[in-house]
Short mmCIF file of C-alpha atoms in Angstrom, two decimals:
data_model
loop_
_atom_site.label_atom_id
_atom_site.label_comp_id
_atom_site.label_asym_id
_atom_site.label_seq_id
_atom_site.Cartn_x
_atom_site.Cartn_y
_atom_site.Cartn_z
CA MET A 1 0.00 0.00 0.00
CA ARG A 2 1.27 3.43 -0.84
CA LYS A 3 2.32 5.52 2.10
CA THR A 4 0.22 8.64 2.73
CA SER A 5 2.15 11.85 2.87
CA LEU A 6 3.17 12.85 6.37
CA LEU A 7 3.03 16.49 5.44
CA ARG A 8 -0.35 18.11 5.83
CA ALA A 9 0.39 21.30 7.65
CA THR A 10 -0.59 24.94 7.78
CA LEU A 11 2.31 27.24 7.02
CA LEU A 12 3.39 29.35 10.03
CA ALA A 13 5.35 32.51 10.64
CA ALA A 14 8.69 34.16 10.12
CA THR A 15 10.70 36.72 8.27
CA LEU A 16 14.27 35.96 7.72
CA VAL A 17 17.34 37.86 6.59
CA LEU A 18 19.90 36.14 4.40
CA THR A 19 23.02 35.67 6.47
CA GLY A 20 25.35 34.61 3.72
CA VAL A 21 25.79 33.22 0.25
CA SER A 22 28.62 30.99 -0.92
CA CYS A 23 29.37 28.81 -3.93
CA LEU A 24 30.04 25.11 -4.17
CA SER A 25 31.76 23.57 -7.16
CA CYS A 26 29.51 21.87 -9.68
CA GLN A 27 31.93 18.96 -9.82
CA ASN A 28 31.61 18.19 -6.10
CA PHE A 29 27.83 18.44 -6.23
CA ARG A 30 27.69 16.10 -9.19
CA GLN A 31 29.81 13.47 -7.47
CA SER A 32 27.75 13.64 -4.26
CA HIS A 33 24.25 13.74 -5.69
CA LEU A 34 23.85 13.28 -9.41
CA GLU A 35 25.46 9.87 -9.86
CA SER A 36 22.86 7.13 -10.15
CA ASN A 37 22.69 3.38 -10.52
CA ASP A 38 21.11 3.64 -13.97
CA ALA A 39 22.52 4.13 -17.46
CA LYS A 40 24.34 7.46 -17.72
CA SER A 41 25.69 9.77 -20.35
CA GLU A 42 27.97 12.75 -19.85
CA ASN A 43 25.21 14.95 -21.27
CA ASP A 44 22.94 14.10 -18.33
CA THR A 45 25.03 15.65 -15.57
CA LEU A 46 26.96 18.83 -15.08
CA ASP A 47 30.33 18.97 -16.77
CA THR A 48 33.24 20.47 -14.82
CA ALA A 49 33.55 23.09 -17.56
CA ASP A 50 29.99 24.26 -16.94
CA THR A 51 29.93 27.78 -15.53
CA ILE A 52 26.82 27.30 -13.37
CA SER A 53 27.60 27.31 -9.64
CA VAL A 54 25.48 26.42 -6.64
CA SER A 55 24.59 29.24 -4.26
CA THR A 56 24.24 28.13 -0.66
CA ILE A 57 21.63 30.09 1.27
CA PHE A 58 22.07 30.07 5.06
CA VAL A 59 18.85 30.75 6.96
CA SER A 60 17.85 30.96 10.60
CA PRO A 61 14.28 29.75 11.24
CA SER A 62 14.40 31.25 14.73
CA ALA A 63 14.30 34.79 13.25
CA VAL A 64 10.59 35.36 12.78
CA GLN A 65 8.23 38.10 11.70
CA LYS A 66 4.47 37.86 11.36
CA LYS A 67 3.68 39.32 7.92
CA PHE A 68 5.14 40.50 4.63
CA ASP A 69 3.76 43.38 2.56
CA LEU A 70 3.22 41.90 -0.91
CA THR A 71 2.97 45.36 -2.48
CA SER A 72 6.66 45.95 -1.69
CA ILE A 73 7.58 43.55 -4.52
CA ALA A 74 4.47 43.51 -6.73
CA ASP A 75 1.92 45.86 -8.30
CA TYR A 76 -1.73 45.08 -7.67
CA LYS A 77 -3.40 44.12 -10.96
CA GLY A 78 -6.92 43.23 -9.89
CA ILE A 79 -9.50 40.75 -8.64
CA VAL A 80 -11.05 37.92 -10.64
CA SER A 81 -14.19 36.40 -9.12
CA LEU A 82 -14.60 32.88 -10.53
CA GLU A 83 -18.12 32.02 -11.64
CA ALA A 84 -19.85 29.50 -9.38
CA ASN A 85 -22.44 27.03 -10.64
CA ASP A 86 -23.09 23.29 -10.43
CA LYS A 87 -20.64 22.62 -13.26
CA CYS A 88 -17.68 24.45 -11.75
CA ARG A 89 -18.15 24.53 -7.99
CA ILE A 90 -14.65 24.56 -6.44
CA SER A 91 -14.05 22.72 -3.17
CA ASN A 92 -10.30 23.35 -2.84
CA LEU A 93 -8.29 25.54 -5.19
CA HIS A 94 -4.97 23.69 -5.15
CA ARG A 95 -3.26 25.40 -8.09
CA VAL A 96 -4.02 27.97 -10.78
CA TYR A 97 -2.27 28.97 -14.01
CA ALA A 98 -2.81 32.13 -16.06
CA LEU A 99 -2.91 30.77 -19.63
CA ASP A 100 -4.06 32.20 -22.96
CA ASN A 101 -5.89 35.19 -21.40
CA GLY A 102 -7.71 32.94 -18.95
CA PHE A 103 -7.16 30.72 -15.92
CA ILE A 104 -6.73 26.96 -15.47
CA VAL A 105 -7.81 25.89 -11.97
CA TRP A 106 -7.09 22.51 -10.36
CA ASP A 107 -9.50 21.47 -7.60
CA ASN A 108 -7.71 18.52 -5.99
CA LYS A 109 -10.64 17.77 -3.66
CA ARG A 110 -13.16 17.39 -6.48
CA ASN A 111 -10.54 15.72 -8.69
CA ALA A 112 -11.29 18.21 -11.47
CA VAL A 113 -9.65 20.89 -13.63
CA PHE A 114 -11.62 23.92 -14.87
CA SER A 115 -11.04 26.64 -17.44
CA PHE A 116 -12.20 30.21 -16.77
CA SER A 117 -11.97 33.36 -18.86
CA GLY A 118 -9.85 36.34 -17.86
CA THR A 119 -12.93 37.87 -16.24
CA GLY A 120 -13.80 34.68 -14.33
CA SER A 121 -16.56 33.26 -16.54
CA PHE A 122 -16.69 29.46 -16.62
CA ILE A 123 -15.62 28.02 -19.99
CA CYS A 124 -15.32 24.26 -19.60
CA GLN A 125 -13.97 21.37 -17.57
CA ILE A 126 -10.63 19.98 -18.75
CA GLY A 127 -11.09 16.21 -19.10
CA ARG A 128 -13.51 14.14 -17.06
CA HIS A 129 -13.53 11.27 -14.61
CA GLY A 130 -13.80 7.92 -16.41
CA ARG A 131 -11.91 5.27 -18.36
CA ALA A 132 -12.56 6.40 -21.92
CA SER A 133 -10.11 8.25 -24.17
CA GLY A 134 -9.32 11.65 -22.68
CA GLU A 135 -10.70 10.68 -19.26
CA TYR A 136 -8.91 10.01 -15.98
CA ILE A 137 -9.47 8.10 -12.75
CA SER A 138 -7.49 10.10 -10.18
CA LEU A 139 -5.34 13.19 -10.69
CA LYS A 140 -1.99 13.32 -8.93
CA ASP A 141 -0.54 16.42 -10.58
CA VAL A 142 -1.45 19.11 -13.13
CA GLN A 143 1.07 21.17 -15.11
CA VAL A 144 0.89 23.69 -17.94
CA ASP A 145 3.22 24.10 -20.91
CA PHE A 146 3.04 27.88 -21.29
CA GLN A 147 5.09 28.00 -24.48
CA ASN A 148 2.84 25.61 -26.41
CA LYS A 149 -0.38 26.44 -24.50
CA LEU A 150 -0.95 22.85 -23.42
CA ILE A 151 -2.38 21.37 -20.21
CA PHE A 152 -1.12 18.04 -18.80
CA LEU A 153 -2.92 15.88 -16.23
CA LEU A 154 -1.16 13.01 -14.43
CA ASP A 155 -3.35 9.97 -13.78
CA ASN A 156 -1.38 7.45 -11.74
CA ASP A 157 -4.16 4.90 -11.63
CA SER A 158 -4.20 4.65 -15.43
CA HIS A 159 -0.41 5.17 -15.78
CA LYS A 160 -0.77 8.03 -18.23
CA LEU A 161 -0.43 11.73 -18.90
CA LEU A 162 -3.35 13.34 -20.68
CA CYS A 163 -2.65 16.36 -22.88
CA TYR A 164 -5.23 19.06 -23.78
CA ASP A 165 -5.01 22.36 -25.60
CA ALA A 166 -6.00 25.65 -23.98
CA SER A 167 -9.61 25.23 -25.17
CA GLY A 168 -9.87 21.89 -23.34
CA THR A 169 -9.74 19.71 -26.46
CA PHE A 170 -8.03 16.35 -25.85
CA GLN A 171 -4.80 16.02 -27.84
CA ARG A 172 -3.00 12.83 -26.88
CA LYS A 173 -2.13 10.27 -24.21
CA ILE A 174 1.40 9.59 -22.97
CA GLU A 175 2.17 6.35 -21.17
CA ILE A 176 3.78 6.66 -17.74
CA LYS A 177 5.33 3.38 -16.64
CA GLU A 178 6.36 4.46 -13.13
CA TRP A 179 4.16 5.60 -10.23
CA ALA A 180 4.83 9.31 -9.65
CA LEU A 181 4.11 12.02 -7.10
CA GLY A 182 4.62 14.80 -9.64
CA PHE A 183 5.93 15.45 -13.14
CA CYS A 184 7.34 18.02 -15.53
CA THR A 185 7.45 17.89 -19.33
CA ASP A 186 10.78 18.98 -20.85
CA GLY A 187 10.96 18.60 -24.62
CA ASP A 188 11.79 14.98 -25.44
CA TYR A 189 11.71 14.02 -21.76
CA ILE A 190 9.28 13.77 -18.88
CA TRP A 191 10.67 14.16 -15.35
CA LEU A 192 8.93 12.16 -12.62
CA GLU A 193 9.21 12.60 -8.87
CA SER A 194 8.96 9.28 -7.04
CA ASP A 195 8.96 8.09 -3.44
CA GLY A 196 11.87 5.76 -4.27
CA MET A 197 9.62 2.72 -4.57
CA ASN A 198 10.64 1.92 -8.14
CA LYS A 199 13.12 -0.41 -9.82
CA THR A 200 15.91 2.18 -9.58
CA SER A 201 15.14 3.09 -5.92
CA SER A 202 15.51 6.77 -6.90
CA ILE A 203 13.38 9.85 -6.26
CA LEU A 204 13.84 11.58 -9.63
CA LEU A 205 13.44 9.85 -12.97
CA LYS A 206 14.08 11.19 -16.45
CA THR A 207 11.91 9.25 -18.88
CA ASP A 208 11.54 9.23 -22.63
CA ALA A 209 8.42 11.20 -23.61
CA THR A 210 7.59 8.73 -26.40
CA SER A 211 8.34 5.29 -24.98
CA GLY A 212 8.05 6.03 -21.26
CA ARG A 213 11.28 4.15 -20.52
CA ILE A 214 13.64 5.43 -17.83
CA VAL A 215 16.56 7.25 -19.45
CA LYS A 216 18.27 8.07 -16.18
CA SER A 217 17.54 8.03 -12.45
CA PHE A 218 18.79 10.51 -9.87
CA PHE A 219 19.21 10.48 -6.08
CA PRO A 220 19.05 6.80 -5.03
CA VAL A 221 17.44 6.38 -1.61
CA ILE A 222 16.84 3.66 0.94
CA ASN A 223 14.01 1.50 -0.37
CA ASP A 224 12.48 -0.30 2.61
CA GLY A 225 9.38 1.85 3.15
CA SER A 226 10.93 3.86 6.00
CA LEU A 227 11.59 7.07 4.04
CA PRO A 228 8.85 9.70 4.63
CA VAL A 229 6.92 10.67 1.52
CA LEU A 230 7.63 14.37 0.96
CA SER A 231 5.81 15.98 -1.94
CA GLU A 232 3.88 19.22 -2.40
CA LYS A 233 4.36 21.13 -5.65
CA THR A 234 8.04 20.31 -6.05
CA PHE A 235 8.07 20.94 -9.83
CA SER A 236 7.59 24.46 -11.14
CA VAL A 237 7.08 25.69 -14.69
CA ASN A 238 6.61 29.37 -15.49
CA ALA A 239 5.54 31.46 -18.45
CA ALA A 240 9.16 32.48 -19.08
CA GLY A 241 9.90 28.88 -20.07
CA GLU A 242 11.89 28.00 -16.93
CA TYR A 243 11.59 24.56 -15.33
CA PHE A 244 12.54 23.87 -11.71
CA PHE A 245 12.59 20.99 -9.23
CA ALA A 246 12.83 21.40 -5.45
CA SER A 247 14.33 18.18 -4.13
CA PRO A 248 12.37 17.27 -0.98
CA TYR A 249 15.32 15.43 0.59
CA LEU A 250 18.39 17.36 -0.58
CA ASN A 251 17.02 20.84 0.22
CA THR A 252 18.27 21.90 -3.19
CA ILE A 253 16.52 23.70 -6.05
CA PHE A 254 17.47 22.49 -9.53
CA GLN A 255 16.80 23.91 -12.95
CA LEU A 256 15.72 21.47 -15.68
CA ARG A 257 16.85 22.36 -19.17
CA ASN A 258 16.70 20.13 -22.27
CA GLY A 259 16.96 16.96 -20.23
CA VAL A 260 19.84 18.23 -18.07
CA LEU A 261 19.63 18.74 -14.29
CA TYR A 262 21.40 21.87 -12.99
CA PRO A 263 21.68 22.47 -9.21
CA MET A 264 21.05 26.18 -8.55
CA TYR A 265 20.39 26.84 -4.84
CA LYS A 266 21.26 24.87 -1.70
CA VAL A 267 19.30 25.83 1.44
CA LYS A 268 20.85 25.27 4.90
CA PHE A 269 19.14 25.93 8.23
CA ASP A 270 21.41 27.06 11.09
CA GLY A 271 23.64 24.03 10.62
CA ARG A 272 20.70 21.68 11.20
CA THR A 273 20.45 20.35 7.66
CA LEU A 274 21.42 16.69 7.51
CA ASP A 275 24.54 15.42 5.81
CA ASP A 276 22.79 14.28 2.64
CA SER A 277 25.79 12.76 0.86
CA ASP A 278 24.19 9.30 1.10
CA LEU A 279 20.40 9.15 0.98
CA THR A 280 20.50 5.35 1.21
CA SER A 281 21.90 5.39 4.75
CA LYS A 282 19.82 4.46 7.80
CA SER A 283 21.32 7.40 9.69
CA TYR A 284 19.92 9.86 7.15
CA VAL A 285 16.40 8.47 7.49
CA SER A 286 16.73 8.54 11.29
CA GLY A 287 17.84 12.16 11.10
CA MET A 288 14.78 13.11 9.06
CA MET A 289 12.55 11.55 11.72
CA SER A 290 14.25 13.46 14.54
CA SER A 291 13.13 16.67 16.24
CA ASN A 292 16.07 18.56 14.76
CA TYR A 293 15.16 18.26 11.08
CA TYR A 294 14.52 21.30 8.87
CA GLY A 295 13.90 20.93 5.17
CA HIS A 296 11.43 19.52 2.64
CA LEU A 297 11.34 22.34 0.08
CA HIS A 298 7.95 22.51 -1.61
CA ASP A 299 5.27 24.89 -3.01
CA LEU A 300 7.86 26.18 -5.48
CA TYR A 301 7.19 29.08 -7.88
CA LYS A 302 9.50 31.50 -9.70
CA VAL A 303 8.35 34.79 -11.21
CA GLY A 304 10.89 37.34 -12.43
CA ASN A 305 13.67 37.62 -9.85
CA TYR A 306 11.59 36.12 -7.05
CA LEU A 307 11.54 32.53 -5.91
CA PHE A 308 8.65 31.43 -3.68
CA PHE A 309 8.97 28.17 -1.71
CA SER A 310 8.28 26.63 1.69
CA PHE A 311 10.08 24.39 4.17
CA MET A 312 9.10 22.65 7.39
CA LYS A 313 10.30 21.38 10.75
CA TYR A 314 9.42 17.80 11.66
CA ASN A 315 9.47 16.69 15.30
CA GLY A 316 9.63 12.95 14.65
CA GLN A 317 5.89 12.31 14.59
CA GLU A 318 4.25 15.27 12.88
CA VAL A 319 4.96 18.64 11.34
CA GLU A 320 5.81 21.12 14.08
CA ASN A 321 6.44 24.22 11.96
CA SER A 322 6.21 25.13 8.30
CA HIS A 323 7.34 28.41 6.79
CA SER A 324 6.68 30.26 3.56
CA THR A 325 9.77 31.72 1.93
CA LEU A 326 10.51 34.50 -0.55
CA TYR A 327 13.96 34.77 -2.13
CA ASN A 328 15.28 37.50 -4.42
CA VAL A 329 17.70 35.73 -6.76
CA GLU A 330 19.26 38.99 -7.93
CA LYS A 331 19.82 40.78 -4.61
CA GLY A 332 20.29 37.65 -2.50
CA ASP A 333 17.87 38.51 0.31
CA VAL A 334 15.35 36.06 1.68
CA HIS A 335 12.22 36.40 3.81
CA VAL A 336 10.43 33.58 5.60
CA LEU A 337 6.97 34.60 6.68
CA ASP A 338 3.69 33.70 8.28
CA PHE A 339 1.50 35.22 5.57
CA TYR A 340 1.39 37.76 2.77
CA ARG A 341 -0.56 40.96 3.30
CA ASP A 342 -2.05 43.75 1.22
CA GLU A 343 -3.65 46.50 3.28
CA ARG A 344 -6.53 46.95 0.83
CA PHE A 345 -7.88 43.59 2.06
CA PRO A 346 -9.22 43.02 5.61
CA ILE A 347 -7.64 39.54 5.76
CA SER A 348 -4.28 38.05 4.80
CA LEU A 349 -3.68 36.65 1.32
CA GLY A 350 -2.50 33.34 2.72
CA THR A 351 0.85 31.71 3.11
CA GLY A 352 1.92 31.72 -0.52
CA PRO A 353 0.89 31.96 -4.18
CA LYS A 354 -1.56 29.56 -5.78
CA GLY A 355 -0.04 30.01 -9.20
CA THR A 356 1.68 32.20 -11.76
CA GLY A 357 1.39 33.69 -15.22
CA LEU A 358 3.59 35.84 -17.45
CA GLY A 359 5.16 38.14 -14.87
CA GLU A 360 2.18 37.49 -12.62
CA VAL A 361 1.79 35.90 -9.23
CA ILE A 362 -1.69 34.75 -8.21
CA PHE A 363 -3.09 34.55 -4.67
CA SER A 364 -6.55 33.40 -3.63
CA ILE A 365 -9.14 33.88 -0.91
CA ASP A 366 -12.20 31.67 -0.44
CA PRO A 367 -15.31 33.48 0.92
CA SER A 368 -17.19 30.19 1.30
CA SER A 369 -14.85 29.16 4.12
CA MET A 370 -15.16 32.44 6.07
CA PRO A 371 -17.58 33.65 8.75
CA GLU A 372 -20.25 36.15 7.73
CA LYS A 373 -18.48 38.99 9.55
CA ILE A 374 -15.38 38.62 7.34
CA ILE A 375 -17.50 38.24 4.20
CA SER A 376 -19.26 41.48 5.09
CA GLU A 377 -15.89 43.24 5.36
CA LEU A 378 -14.77 41.80 2.04
CA ARG A 379 -17.84 43.31 0.36
CA GLY A 380 -16.30 46.69 1.08
CA VAL A 381 -13.42 45.91 -1.31
CA ALA A 382 -13.85 47.02 -4.91
CA GLY A 383 -14.66 43.95 -7.00
CA LEU A 384 -15.94 41.89 -4.08
CA GLU A 385 -19.28 43.63 -3.53
CA ASN A 386 -21.23 40.48 -4.39
CA CYS A 387 -19.15 37.84 -2.62
CA SER A 388 -20.99 35.41 -0.34
CA GLU A 389 -20.69 32.00 1.29
CA ASP A 390 -21.83 30.55 -2.05
CA SER A 391 -19.00 32.18 -4.01
CA ASN A 392 -16.14 30.34 -5.65
CA PRO A 393 -12.59 31.32 -4.61
CA VAL A 394 -11.47 34.78 -5.69
CA LEU A 395 -8.18 35.23 -7.55
CA ILE A 396 -6.02 38.23 -6.63
CA VAL A 397 -3.46 38.95 -9.33
CA TYR A 398 -0.21 40.94 -8.99
CA ASN A 399 2.50 41.89 -11.47
CA ILE A 400 5.94 41.26 -10.03
CA CYS A 401 8.09 44.40 -10.04
CA LYS A 402 11.29 44.22 -12.06
#
């Protein structure tokens, strides 16, 4: 039986100042982490001549602040109230993409994906539950190819990726031969995140987009069922054509480019990050289950010069703390926070974005989950005059400042 994720937590507070940045050699990182027990080619890993270096970000989770003013990094663009009817009632807005002048919304509770116009009008449902062509049984992940205006749905139960165009028309099916927690399309390849319970005992697989065969595996781990399943939005694709993977065990953010894995940022927490040179060791798994573990990068988004992600503290039995993080890749400063705030709204905008677009970052509030007193206050905000407990989630869109 598949192990249920241990990580179901509400993100908590902090603001954090970057205390230092250093570089590690690509060669050392490759030797420690990128070697696998599968077939290799020199084109699959970083070459020592490659100029990309790994920036190590040192953070102190004990330095906390309660809120972060979103308008200090982004310009308010507007509110989009999503139409609510029996065909598009949203139970939990898990992820949203701004695509082709509209929005693609994944409701992971209803196991459905919806398309809305730029003004919030319901257009159609993307795919349907079932076993026929273009239908799925259970969605594990949803991604968008911004460049080609395509939508991909991962159905683990049927071992396939379903591809649709921006209008919701079914295009093709791609076989997926390995069980996956998440995925990312990358030209001729499809990257799959695994829990290590596969024939390569690895957590990242590069597969051929046509045949589905494993081309290469990365990060071999202990494969006895003891490793915690850590997965929440670890792949990120943006409208600028950038592809990223936040390794849940290595606390490292990688860029994916034409089938090549490039380590970009290593996050360390007050010296409490585990020695992750051997993910197959019993001591590493024991360390992750201890009360001193910080890590599990997830909820990853990148827009412009800003990288949004989260990490957590695990006390051995359950999540004790989880923090939302904002990192400026150009200036090198980082903030870890409780929630984002915009003073024009009477409530916070939550712990992090729900999605992105071209230069846009998208937050969401859900009036249906709020008490009447808060809903009444929201009606005083321009664009929310008609919100009620029967409303769908509201999208709040910002343009990231250069």
